[in-house]
Amino acid sequence: MSESEEAHRERTRRHKAVVDAKIAAATRDKGLLLVLTGNGKGKSSSAFGMVARTLGYGRRAAVFQFIKGTENVGERAFFSTHPDVIWEKCGEGFTWETQDRARDIAAARAGWEKARAALSDPSISLVVLDELTYPITYRYLAVGEIMAAIEARPPMQHVVITGRAADDALIAAADTVSAIRDVKHAFRDGVRAQEGIDR
Ligand code: ATP
Ligand code: MG
């Protein structure tokens, strides 16, 4: 039997009171560390969505893509010419997981040095470290060094790290962590990456 109108109103009133109390209790501002991980689709596109949000407030954002090859995404075409965006592809032209480990390490390090500069620039509100989990997993970059730079960043600067299998140290240090679950993906049905959706 469905609940009466009266009972429904009372239940939603109590729920609203709980939510309102939680909203009233959250009064602090701080620069956040977010980790978007898991095997499901939606990590990088979510991070790039936060770039749009940041720009909407007239603030600056920097994106460092620790990518495996030369692949492009639509967000780069859209954002990279924006005057308030720094967009760097780190590792472009290198094929990670190749035999040439020394070159791959050099590419990751060069990218990291650029990212580190952004992490010490208080004029940048949001730093996206896209696919940073991979050079950490491959031990191309030391997680301790990355954590030290993130912890020493300007206090109001937000950082988003994306990539599968995020290191425990990143998850422990993060304020917000989402693990996106892979329920289905069209790729397994033989559909190639679609412009505007997958890249
Ligand atoms: P997106 O950039 O779409 O937000 P993502 O950052 O979560 O995706 P990545 O692991 O970086 O995922 O992979 C990027 C590409 O791989 C995209 O084309 C995406 O659609 C595809 N992809 C992501 N997850 C899966 C999956 N579970 N199976 C197949 N393809 C996937
Ligand atoms: Mg991604």
PDB file of N, CA and C in Angstrom, residues 35 37 133 136-137 139 143 164-172:
ATOM      1  N   VAL A  35      40.442  12.703  -6.962  1.00  0.00           N
ATOM      2  CA  VAL A  35      40.952  11.569  -7.736  1.00  0.00           C
ATOM      3  C   VAL A  35      39.755  10.896  -8.418  1.00  0.00           C
ATOM      4  N   THR A  37      38.971   7.751 -10.627  1.00  0.00           N
ATOM      5  CA  THR A  37      39.620   6.506 -11.027  1.00  0.00           C
ATOM      6  C   THR A  37      38.573   5.457 -11.386  1.00  0.00           C
ATOM      7  N   THR A 133      47.927   8.606 -13.288  1.00  0.00           N
ATOM      8  CA  THR A 133      48.113   7.339 -12.558  1.00  0.00           C
ATOM      9  C   THR A 133      49.064   6.387 -13.295  1.00  0.00           C
ATOM     10  N   ILE A 136      52.831   6.835 -12.725  1.00  0.00           N
ATOM     11  CA  ILE A 136      53.087   6.426 -11.337  1.00  0.00           C
ATOM     12  C   ILE A 136      53.139   4.899 -11.261  1.00  0.00           C
ATOM     13  N   THR A 137      52.145   4.250 -11.883  1.00  0.00           N
ATOM     14  CA  THR A 137      52.093   2.780 -11.856  1.00  0.00           C
ATOM     15  C   THR A 137      53.340   2.173 -12.487  1.00  0.00           C
ATOM     16  N   ARG A 139      56.148   3.434 -12.486  1.00  0.00           N
ATOM     17  CA  ARG A 139      57.313   3.925 -11.723  1.00  0.00           C
ATOM     18  C   ARG A 139      58.196   4.873 -12.552  1.00  0.00           C
ATOM     19  N   VAL A 143      55.713   8.683  -6.596  1.00  0.00           N
ATOM     20  CA  VAL A 143      54.481   9.197  -6.016  1.00  0.00           C
ATOM     21  C   VAL A 143      54.780  10.157  -4.851  1.00  0.00           C
ATOM     22  N   ARG A 164      43.092   5.088 -14.329  1.00  0.00           N
ATOM     23  CA  ARG A 164      42.710   3.839 -13.661  1.00  0.00           C
ATOM     24  C   ARG A 164      43.722   3.487 -12.580  1.00  0.00           C
ATOM     25  N   ALA A 165      43.305   2.661 -11.646  1.00  0.00           N
ATOM     26  CA  ALA A 165      44.184   2.086 -10.613  1.00  0.00           C
ATOM     27  C   ALA A 165      45.006   3.144  -9.891  1.00  0.00           C
ATOM     28  N   ALA A 166      44.326   4.139  -9.331  1.00  0.00           N
ATOM     29  CA  ALA A 166      45.039   5.190  -8.596  1.00  0.00           C
ATOM     30  C   ALA A 166      45.786   4.599  -7.402  1.00  0.00           C
ATOM     31  N   ASP A 167      47.003   5.081  -7.193  1.00  0.00           N
ATOM     32  CA  ASP A 167      47.841   4.648  -6.083  1.00  0.00           C
ATOM     33  C   ASP A 167      47.151   4.958  -4.741  1.00  0.00           C
ATOM     34  N   ASP A 168      47.349   4.070  -3.763  1.00  0.00           N
ATOM     35  CA  ASP A 168      46.733   4.266  -2.435  1.00  0.00           C
ATOM     36  C   ASP A 168      47.114   5.601  -1.811  1.00  0.00           C
ATOM     37  N   ALA A 169      48.342   6.069  -2.074  1.00  0.00           N
ATOM     38  CA  ALA A 169      48.785   7.335  -1.478  1.00  0.00           C
ATOM     39  C   ALA A 169      47.955   8.501  -2.017  1.00  0.00           C
ATOM     40  N   LEU A 170      47.591   8.443  -3.292  1.00  0.00           N
ATOM     41  CA  LEU A 170      46.751   9.501  -3.880  1.00  0.00           C
ATOM     42  C   LEU A 170      45.367   9.469  -3.262  1.00  0.00           C
ATOM     43  N   ILE A 171      44.816   8.272  -3.137  1.00  0.00           N
ATOM     44  CA  ILE A 171      43.461   8.126  -2.591  1.00  0.00           C
ATOM     45  C   ILE A 171      43.426   8.585  -1.135  1.00  0.00           C
ATOM     46  N   ALA A 172      44.471   8.236  -0.379  1.00  0.00           N
ATOM     47  CA  ALA A 172      44.511   8.628   1.037  1.00  0.00           C
ATOM     48  C   ALA A 172      44.586  10.147   1.179  1.00  0.00           C
TER      49      ALA A 172
END
